[in-house]
Each structure stands twice: as C-alpha cells, then as structure tokens.
Coordinates of C-alpha atoms in Angstrom, one line a residue:
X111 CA 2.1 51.4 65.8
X112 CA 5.1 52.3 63.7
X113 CA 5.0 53.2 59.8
X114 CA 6.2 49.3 59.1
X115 CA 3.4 47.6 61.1
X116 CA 0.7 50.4 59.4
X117 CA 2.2 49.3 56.1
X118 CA 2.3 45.8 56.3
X119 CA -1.4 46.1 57.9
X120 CA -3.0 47.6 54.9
X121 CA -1.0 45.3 52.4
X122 CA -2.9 42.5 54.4
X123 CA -6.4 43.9 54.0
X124 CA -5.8 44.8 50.5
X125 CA -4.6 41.2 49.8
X126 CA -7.5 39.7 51.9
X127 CA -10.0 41.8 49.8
X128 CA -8.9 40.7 45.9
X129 CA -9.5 37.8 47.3
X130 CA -13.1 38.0 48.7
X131 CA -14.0 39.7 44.9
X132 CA -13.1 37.1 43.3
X133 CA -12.5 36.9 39.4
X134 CA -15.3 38.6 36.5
X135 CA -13.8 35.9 33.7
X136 CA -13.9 32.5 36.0
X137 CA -16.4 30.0 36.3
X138 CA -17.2 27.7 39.3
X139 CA -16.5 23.8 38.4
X140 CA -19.5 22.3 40.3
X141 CA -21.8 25.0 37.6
X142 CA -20.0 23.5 34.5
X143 CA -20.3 20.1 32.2
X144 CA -16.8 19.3 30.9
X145 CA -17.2 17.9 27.4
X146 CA -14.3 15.2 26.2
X147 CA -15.9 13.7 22.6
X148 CA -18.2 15.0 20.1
X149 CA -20.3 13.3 17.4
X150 CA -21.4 15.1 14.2
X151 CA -23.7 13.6 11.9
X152 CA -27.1 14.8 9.8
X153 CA -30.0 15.6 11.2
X154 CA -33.3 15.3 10.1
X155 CA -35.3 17.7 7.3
X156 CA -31.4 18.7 6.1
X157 CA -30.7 19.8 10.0
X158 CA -27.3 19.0 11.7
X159 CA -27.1 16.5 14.8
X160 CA -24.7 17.0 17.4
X161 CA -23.8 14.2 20.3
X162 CA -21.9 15.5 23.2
X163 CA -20.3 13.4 25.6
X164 CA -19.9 14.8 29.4
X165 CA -17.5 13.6 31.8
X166 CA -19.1 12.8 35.4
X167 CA -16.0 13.3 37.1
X168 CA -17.6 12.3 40.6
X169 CA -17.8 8.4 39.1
X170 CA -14.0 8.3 38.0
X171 CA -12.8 7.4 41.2
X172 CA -15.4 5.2 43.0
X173 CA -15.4 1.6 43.0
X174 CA -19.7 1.3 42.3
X175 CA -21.0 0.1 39.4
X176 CA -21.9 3.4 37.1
X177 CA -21.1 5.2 33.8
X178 CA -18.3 7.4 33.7
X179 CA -20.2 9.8 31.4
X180 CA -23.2 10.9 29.6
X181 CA -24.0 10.9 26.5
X182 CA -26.6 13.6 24.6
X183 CA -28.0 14.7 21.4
X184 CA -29.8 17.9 20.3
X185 CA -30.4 18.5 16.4
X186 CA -30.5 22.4 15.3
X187 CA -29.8 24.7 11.8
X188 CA -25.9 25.2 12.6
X189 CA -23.5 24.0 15.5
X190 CA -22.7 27.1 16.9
X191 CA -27.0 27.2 17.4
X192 CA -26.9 23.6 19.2
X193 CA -24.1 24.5 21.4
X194 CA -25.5 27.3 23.1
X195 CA -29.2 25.5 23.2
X196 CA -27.9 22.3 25.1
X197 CA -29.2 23.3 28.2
X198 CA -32.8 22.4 27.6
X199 CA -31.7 19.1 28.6
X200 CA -28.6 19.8 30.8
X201 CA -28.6 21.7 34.3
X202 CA -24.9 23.1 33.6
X203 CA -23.1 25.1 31.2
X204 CA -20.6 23.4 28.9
X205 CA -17.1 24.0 28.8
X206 CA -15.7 22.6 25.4
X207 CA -12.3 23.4 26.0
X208 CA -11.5 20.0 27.1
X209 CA -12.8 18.1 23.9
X210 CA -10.5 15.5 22.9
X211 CA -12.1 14.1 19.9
X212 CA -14.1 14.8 17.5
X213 CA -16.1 12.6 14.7
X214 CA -18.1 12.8 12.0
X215 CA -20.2 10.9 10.4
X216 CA -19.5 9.3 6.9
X217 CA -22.1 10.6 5.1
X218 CA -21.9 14.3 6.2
X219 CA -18.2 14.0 5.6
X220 CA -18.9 13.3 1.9
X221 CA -21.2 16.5 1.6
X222 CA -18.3 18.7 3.0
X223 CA -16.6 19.1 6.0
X224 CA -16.3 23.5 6.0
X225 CA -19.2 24.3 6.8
X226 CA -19.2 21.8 10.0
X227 CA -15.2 22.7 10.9
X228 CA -15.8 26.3 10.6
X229 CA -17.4 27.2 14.1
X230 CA -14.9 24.8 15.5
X231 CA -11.8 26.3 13.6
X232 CA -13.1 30.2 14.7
X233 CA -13.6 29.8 18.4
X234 CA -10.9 29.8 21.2
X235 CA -12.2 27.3 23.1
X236 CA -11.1 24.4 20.7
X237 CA -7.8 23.7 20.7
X238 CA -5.9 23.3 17.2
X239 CA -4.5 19.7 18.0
X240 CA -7.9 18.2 18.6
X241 CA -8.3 14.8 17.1
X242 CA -11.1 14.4 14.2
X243 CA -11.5 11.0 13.0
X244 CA -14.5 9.8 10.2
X245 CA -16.8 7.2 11.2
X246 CA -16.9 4.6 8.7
X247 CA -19.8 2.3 7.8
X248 CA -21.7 3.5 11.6
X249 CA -23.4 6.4 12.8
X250 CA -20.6 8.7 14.6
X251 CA -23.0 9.5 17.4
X252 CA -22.5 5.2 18.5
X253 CA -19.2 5.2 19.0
X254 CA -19.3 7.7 21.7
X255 CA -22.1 5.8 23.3
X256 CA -20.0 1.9 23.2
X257 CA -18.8 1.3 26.8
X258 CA -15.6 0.5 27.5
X259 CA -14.7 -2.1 30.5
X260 CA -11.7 -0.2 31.9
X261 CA -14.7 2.4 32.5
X262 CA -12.9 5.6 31.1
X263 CA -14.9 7.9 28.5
X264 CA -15.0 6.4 25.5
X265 CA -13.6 9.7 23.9
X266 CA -10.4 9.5 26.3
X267 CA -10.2 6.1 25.0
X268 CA -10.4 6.6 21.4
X269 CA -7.2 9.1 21.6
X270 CA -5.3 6.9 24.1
X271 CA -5.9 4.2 21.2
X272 CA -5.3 6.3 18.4
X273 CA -1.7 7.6 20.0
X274 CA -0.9 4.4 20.7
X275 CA -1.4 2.6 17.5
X276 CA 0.4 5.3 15.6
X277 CA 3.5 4.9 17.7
X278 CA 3.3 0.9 17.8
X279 CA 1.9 0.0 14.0
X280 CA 2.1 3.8 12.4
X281 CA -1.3 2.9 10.6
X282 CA -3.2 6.3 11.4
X283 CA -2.9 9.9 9.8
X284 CA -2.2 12.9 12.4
X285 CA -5.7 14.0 12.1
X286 CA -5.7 17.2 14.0
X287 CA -7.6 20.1 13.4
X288 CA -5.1 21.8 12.7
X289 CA -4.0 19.2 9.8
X290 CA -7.4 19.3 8.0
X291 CA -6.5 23.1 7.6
X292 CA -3.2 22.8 6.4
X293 CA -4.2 19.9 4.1
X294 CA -7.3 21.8 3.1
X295 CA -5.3 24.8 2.1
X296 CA -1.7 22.7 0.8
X297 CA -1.0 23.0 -3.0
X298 CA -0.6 19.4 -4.7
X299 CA -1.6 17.3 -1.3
X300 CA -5.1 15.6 -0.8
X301 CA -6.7 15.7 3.2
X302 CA -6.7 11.8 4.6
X303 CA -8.6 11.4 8.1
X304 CA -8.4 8.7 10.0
X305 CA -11.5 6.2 10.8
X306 CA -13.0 4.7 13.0
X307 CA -15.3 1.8 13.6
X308 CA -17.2 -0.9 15.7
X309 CA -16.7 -4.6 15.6
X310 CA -19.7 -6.6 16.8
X311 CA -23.4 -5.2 17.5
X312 CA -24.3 -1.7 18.4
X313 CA -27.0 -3.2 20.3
X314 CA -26.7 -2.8 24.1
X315 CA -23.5 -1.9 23.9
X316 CA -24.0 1.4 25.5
X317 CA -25.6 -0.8 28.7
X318 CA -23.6 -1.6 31.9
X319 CA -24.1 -5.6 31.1
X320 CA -22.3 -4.9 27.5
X321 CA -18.8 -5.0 29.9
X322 CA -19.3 -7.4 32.7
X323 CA -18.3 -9.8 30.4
X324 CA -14.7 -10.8 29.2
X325 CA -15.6 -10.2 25.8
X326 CA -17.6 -7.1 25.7
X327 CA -20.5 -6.9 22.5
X328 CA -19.1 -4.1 20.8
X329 CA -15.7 -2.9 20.8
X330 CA -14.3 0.9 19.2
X331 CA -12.1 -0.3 16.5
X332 CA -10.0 1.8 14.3
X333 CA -10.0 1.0 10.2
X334 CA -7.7 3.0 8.1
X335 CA -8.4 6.6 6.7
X336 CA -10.8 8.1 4.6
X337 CA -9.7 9.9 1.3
X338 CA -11.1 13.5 0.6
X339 CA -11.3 15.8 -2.5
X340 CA -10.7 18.9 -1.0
X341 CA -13.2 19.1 1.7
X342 CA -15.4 16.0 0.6
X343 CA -15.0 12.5 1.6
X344 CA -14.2 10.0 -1.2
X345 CA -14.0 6.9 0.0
X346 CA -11.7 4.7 2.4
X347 CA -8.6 2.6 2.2
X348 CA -7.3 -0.2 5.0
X349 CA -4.9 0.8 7.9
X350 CA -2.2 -1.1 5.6
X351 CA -2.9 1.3 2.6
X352 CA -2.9 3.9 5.7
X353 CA 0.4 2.7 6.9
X354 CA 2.1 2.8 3.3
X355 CA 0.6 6.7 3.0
X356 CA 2.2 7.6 5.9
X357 CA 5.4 5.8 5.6
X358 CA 5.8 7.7 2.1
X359 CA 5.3 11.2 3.8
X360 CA 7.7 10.2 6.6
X361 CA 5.1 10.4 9.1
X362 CA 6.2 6.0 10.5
X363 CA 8.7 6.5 12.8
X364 CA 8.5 2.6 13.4
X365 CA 6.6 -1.0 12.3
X366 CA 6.5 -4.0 11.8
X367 CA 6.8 -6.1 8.2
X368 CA 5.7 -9.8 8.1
X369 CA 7.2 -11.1 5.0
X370 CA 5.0 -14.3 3.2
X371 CA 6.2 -16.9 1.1
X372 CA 7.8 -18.8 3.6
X373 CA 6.6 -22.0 6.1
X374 CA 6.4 -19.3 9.0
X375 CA 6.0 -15.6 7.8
X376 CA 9.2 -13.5 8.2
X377 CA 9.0 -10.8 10.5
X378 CA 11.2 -7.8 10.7
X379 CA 10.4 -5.0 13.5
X380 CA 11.6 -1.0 11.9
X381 CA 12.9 0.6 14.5
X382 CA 13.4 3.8 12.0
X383 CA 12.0 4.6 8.4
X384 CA 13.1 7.4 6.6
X385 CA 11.3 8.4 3.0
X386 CA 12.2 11.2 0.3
X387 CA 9.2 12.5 -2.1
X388 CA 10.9 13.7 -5.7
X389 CA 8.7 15.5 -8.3
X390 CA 10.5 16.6 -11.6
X391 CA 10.1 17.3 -14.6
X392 CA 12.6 15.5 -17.1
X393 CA 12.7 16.0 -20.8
X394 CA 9.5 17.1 -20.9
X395 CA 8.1 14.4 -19.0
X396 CA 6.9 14.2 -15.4
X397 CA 9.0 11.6 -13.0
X398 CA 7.4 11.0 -9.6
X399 CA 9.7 8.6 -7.1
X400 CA 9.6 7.6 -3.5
X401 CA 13.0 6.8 -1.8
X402 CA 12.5 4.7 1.9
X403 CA 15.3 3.9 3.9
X404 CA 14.6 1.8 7.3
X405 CA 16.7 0.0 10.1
X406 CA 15.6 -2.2 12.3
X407 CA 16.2 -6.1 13.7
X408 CA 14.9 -9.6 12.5
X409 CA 11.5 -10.5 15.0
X410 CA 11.4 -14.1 13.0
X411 CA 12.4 -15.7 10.4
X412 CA 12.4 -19.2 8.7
X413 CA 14.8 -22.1 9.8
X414 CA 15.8 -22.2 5.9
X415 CA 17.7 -18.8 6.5
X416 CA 20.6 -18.8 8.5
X417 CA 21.4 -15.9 10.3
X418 CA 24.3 -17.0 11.9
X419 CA 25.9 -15.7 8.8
X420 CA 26.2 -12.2 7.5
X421 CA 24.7 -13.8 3.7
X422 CA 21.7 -14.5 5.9
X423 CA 21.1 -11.1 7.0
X424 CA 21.8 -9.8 3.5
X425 CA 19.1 -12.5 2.6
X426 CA 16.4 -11.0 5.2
X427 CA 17.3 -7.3 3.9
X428 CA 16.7 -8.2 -0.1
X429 CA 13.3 -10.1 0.9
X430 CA 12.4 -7.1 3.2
X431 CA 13.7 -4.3 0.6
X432 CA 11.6 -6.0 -2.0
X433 CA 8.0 -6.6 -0.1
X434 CA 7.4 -2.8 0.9
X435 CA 8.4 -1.8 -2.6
X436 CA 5.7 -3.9 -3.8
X437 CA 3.2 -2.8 -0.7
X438 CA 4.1 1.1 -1.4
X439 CA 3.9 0.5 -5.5
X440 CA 0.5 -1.6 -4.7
X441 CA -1.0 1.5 -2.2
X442 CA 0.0 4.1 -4.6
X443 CA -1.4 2.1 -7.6
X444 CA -5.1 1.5 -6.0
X445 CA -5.6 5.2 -4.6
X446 CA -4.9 5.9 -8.5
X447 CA -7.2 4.0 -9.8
X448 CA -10.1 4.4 -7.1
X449 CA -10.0 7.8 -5.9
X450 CA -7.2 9.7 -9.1
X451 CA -6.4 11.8 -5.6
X452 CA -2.5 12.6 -4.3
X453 CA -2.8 12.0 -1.0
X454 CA 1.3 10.9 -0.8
X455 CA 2.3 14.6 -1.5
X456 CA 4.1 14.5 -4.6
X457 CA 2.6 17.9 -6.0
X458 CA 3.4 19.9 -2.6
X459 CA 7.3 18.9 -2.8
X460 CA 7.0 19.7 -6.3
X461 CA 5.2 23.1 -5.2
X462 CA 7.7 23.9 -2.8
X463 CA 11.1 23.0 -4.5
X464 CA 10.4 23.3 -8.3
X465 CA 7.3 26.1 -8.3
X466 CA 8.2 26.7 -11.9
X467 CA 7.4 23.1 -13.2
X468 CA 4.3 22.8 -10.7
X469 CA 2.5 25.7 -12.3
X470 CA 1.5 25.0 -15.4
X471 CA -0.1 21.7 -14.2
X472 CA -1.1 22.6 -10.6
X473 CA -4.7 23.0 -12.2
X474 CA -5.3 19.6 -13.1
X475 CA -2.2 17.9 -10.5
X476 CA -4.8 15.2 -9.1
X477 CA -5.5 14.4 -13.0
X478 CA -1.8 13.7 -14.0
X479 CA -0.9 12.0 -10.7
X480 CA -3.9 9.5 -11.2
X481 CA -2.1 8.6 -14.7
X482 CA 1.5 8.8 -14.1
X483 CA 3.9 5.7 -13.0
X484 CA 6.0 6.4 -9.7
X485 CA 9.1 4.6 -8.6
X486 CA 9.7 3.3 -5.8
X487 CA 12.9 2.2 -4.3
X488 CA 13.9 0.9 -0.7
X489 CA 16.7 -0.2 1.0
X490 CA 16.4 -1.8 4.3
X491 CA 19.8 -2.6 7.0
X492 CA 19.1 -4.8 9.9
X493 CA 21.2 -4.6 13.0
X494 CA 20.8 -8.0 14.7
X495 CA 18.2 -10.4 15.7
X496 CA 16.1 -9.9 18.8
X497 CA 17.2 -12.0 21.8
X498 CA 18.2 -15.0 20.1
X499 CA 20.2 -16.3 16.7
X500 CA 19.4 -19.6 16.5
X501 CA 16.0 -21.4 16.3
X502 CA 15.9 -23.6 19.3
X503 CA 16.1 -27.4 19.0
X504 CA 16.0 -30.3 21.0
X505 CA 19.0 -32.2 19.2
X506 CA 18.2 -35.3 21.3
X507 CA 20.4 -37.8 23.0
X508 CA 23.1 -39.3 20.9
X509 CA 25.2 -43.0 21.6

C-alpha cells in the first residue's frame, strides 16, 4: 500500500469516528417538547401561572381526527422556576427556542410587565422578534387552548393572523420583544401592545366538536392595542384608534378608508402612506403636528361623483384628505383625554432632533402632551379607479 492509499485510509477512519462520538451540545428531537405559544397570567396566593403550548408534530401531517398540540399549566414563584419544573407533568424536555408568541394576561399586564419579560429578555433561547400580544377582557391562558379548524397550533395561528392583518388593514403595533425594550427604554414615546381576544364562548371550545362545525364556538380575534405607562398597562383603544397610531408613526404601509356621508360609503384602497412627526418649540410655545401623505386608487364611490372627470377625482381626494384628518385628530384627542400618554412619538422626535427644547420638559412630557393641541394635516393623490370607471347600468331598450 502506497503512502496515498495509507493516507486516504486513516482520513476515512478519522471521519468515520467524529461521527460515531457524536456532538456534547446537541439534543435528540424524539427527547424534546418543541414549545410554539405561551400564556402568562397570575397565579394563585400572588404566584405566577404559566401555560405552555407543545407542538405534536407526529399529528401535523395525518389525516385522523386529533389535536395538533397540547396544552399545560404549572403555577410557581418566578418563570425561570416553572420552566425548569414542567416536567412533573411532561415526559420530555422543552425547547423554547421555537416560541412564536407570547401573551399576557390583562391584569398582570397592569401590575408590570419587567419583572415577567425579564427571564425572557436574558436567555438566548428567546429570540428578540418574538410576538407579545395582551389578552384583553379573557384569561391569556384560553386563547392558547381555542381550536382552530384548519388544525394548526393555535400559537402558529395567532402570528399568521397578526402578520397578515398588519399588511392587509395596518391595525396592529409591531409588538416584538424586542420593541417593548426599545419602547420601554425610548425618551418621549409610550409602549402600545397589541391585543387579542375571543368572540363567542370559551366553553368547549378547546374540544374536537368546537370545529366540526362551519361556524366554530369560539374564534381567536384580534382588538386593537393596549396603552402602557412605562411598563404598566393602562387601558385599551380599538384597532381603528390602533390603525391611526400606527399610521402617525409611519408604521401603515397600506389600508383601506371607507368614507360616510354618502348613499353607499366611499371607499378608497392606500396603496402607500407616508407621515412626518414635528415637535418644536415656537415663541415660547410648544407646537406638535402630524403631516400624512398617501396614494392609492378609488375601491367605490357614489354614482353622484363622476370620475370620468379629473374634478371628480379631485372631489374623492378633498373628501378622503378631510376624513383621516378628522380620524387622526379624533385618535389623538381620546388617548389625551383617557390615558394623558404619547404613544404617537412626538417627544422622541423632539428628543432626537431638538434635545435642547426636550429637556427642560422631558420630566413631565406625558403631562404637556395630554394638554397640548396638535395639527394635523393630509394630503391624499389617487391614481385611478380599480377595474372600472363607470358604475354599470342597464340603460334599457330605447324606440
């Protein structure tokens, strides 16, 4: 045997035997509980809940009738002590890594929300763009337990939903994990989550029979976005109110507007909003404005317009201009009268591009917010109508 052959014969045994040992760091998938959702919620005697949800991947793929996932709780002192005590219920360890939502519950979201993120926030196995959402008006740990008729997990479901909605309607803050830190820690911007909700009965909606029907008992719906005070829930406003907050921190990239006052609603699809926050101090006295700029296409609109010619267009754009100034103003007025919180962003921008003038009220910013008038100013330009012009008519058979 020549020095080649001896050469290429020893590379072969060495290969062969890294790969009999096998990795220190790696964990076999048949020993392991992949977790997609979590609930949080309290506890009882001042103890925290937690509700895990574990995929069953074995049921994903087969055609009999079964759950996709389970569903479990366990109650402890901190969540870093439930996670590593699940298994005196579960055979398997669990692997969090996967976690695709997570929710807590209204009421421990108005005690504070640090204390619960923390653990989360400090471990590598969570990843930064995980979605949190605030249940609203329901115990977190039910949502994770309402069956859904396509048969995914519900948790896969929620963000599926939640991505979808925001690209389609815009009507749901980027609630990542890594956004409740930045909007925790931002100068002159208040933390907005969004929530979610059930419409119908909890009952038996976590039961097999709950879907065999065309209109399933309980349905995961999503309602807006809670309002905090630093880390504490305040309260919650629609996903309208949500859809104005967003538009004014340029967060929409496109909606839809159905203008009233006419015999059928107006309808004009946004194909692009742009906004611009300004925070200034003149003469003295503090000026806050929002400036939205949109394109889009007509989706409807009333036989009295005609948009055959270009007055009707510049008809549609006035009537459009005008109702989401008075949505925005609207939004903007009620979160200052119910919660006296900026949640829009008008301190950061003022924070970042006139530090000077921020300063000296940066300590009482949600205070002077709450009590000063903004302005608010769009301009909307409509390319066309959709597929058609005119409204169609049966003229009818003349002599």
């Amino acid at each position: 045997m020549n020095k080649a052959s001896r050469f290429f014969l020893c590379l072969m045994l060495s290969v062969n035997s890294l790969a009999l040992s096998g990795c220190w760091d790696n964990t076999e998938l048949n020993k392991t509980s992949l977790i997609t959702g979590v609930a949080l919620e309290p506890g009882h005697n001042g103890k925290l809940r937690l509700t895990i949800e574990t995929m069953i991947a074995g049921q994903l793929n087969e055609k009999k009738e079964s759950v996709p996932s389970v569903v479990q709780s366990m109650e402890g002192n901190t969540l870093a002590e439930i996670v590593t005590r699940f298994n005196e219920s579960l055979d398997r360890n669990l692997l969090i890594s996967h976690v695709g939502v997570i929710i807590v519950d209204e009421r421990l979201a108005r005690q504070g929300l640090s204390y619960i993120l923390d653990p989360l926030q400090r471990t590598r196995y969570i990843r930064e763009d995980v979605l949190v959402l605030v249940s609203e008006g329901v115990h977190a740990s039910q949502i994770l337990k309402v069956l859904y008729p396509r048969g995914a997990q519900t948790s896969s479901k929620i963000v599926s939903q939640v991505e979808s909605y925001r690209d389609s309607w815009g009507g749901i803050p980027e609630s990542r994990l890594y956004d409740v830190s930045q909007a925790i820690l931002a100068d002159g911007r208040e933390l907005t989550l969004g929530s979610i909700s059930l419409k119908g009965p909890f009952k038996d909606a976590n039961l097999l029979e709950s879907i065999k029907s065309v209109t399933p008992k309980a349905s995961v719906i999503l309602s807006g976005a809670g309002v905090f005070s630093g880390d504490k829930l305040l309260g919650f406003i629609t996903l309208e109110e949500s859809r104005m907050v967003l538009m004014a921190r340029n967060q929409v990239e496109g909606t839809t507007l159905s203008i009233p006052g006419h015999r059928q609603d107006l309808t004009v699809r946004l194909l692009g909003i742009k906004s611009g926050i300004h925070a200034f101090m003149d003469k003295g006295k503090l000026k806050l404005q929002i400036n939205l700029e949109g394109n889009g296409l007509i989706g409807s609109v009333d036989e009295s317009i005609d948009i055959t010619q270009v007055s009707g267009y510049d008809q549609v754009e006035k009537l459009a201009s005008e109702y989401l100034e008075e949505q925005m103003t609207a939004t903007i007025q009620s979160i200052q009268k119910r919660f006296g919180v900026d949640v829009f962003g008008f301190g950061e921008q003022m924070y970042r591009k006139r530090y000077k003038q921020f300063l000296p009220l940066a300590s009482r910013w949600n205070e002077i917010f709450a009590n000063t008038p903004v302005t608010v100013k769009a301009k909307i330009k409509l390319r066309r109508s959709e597929l058609k012009t005119n409204h169609i008519k049966n003229e009818g058979i003349g002599p």
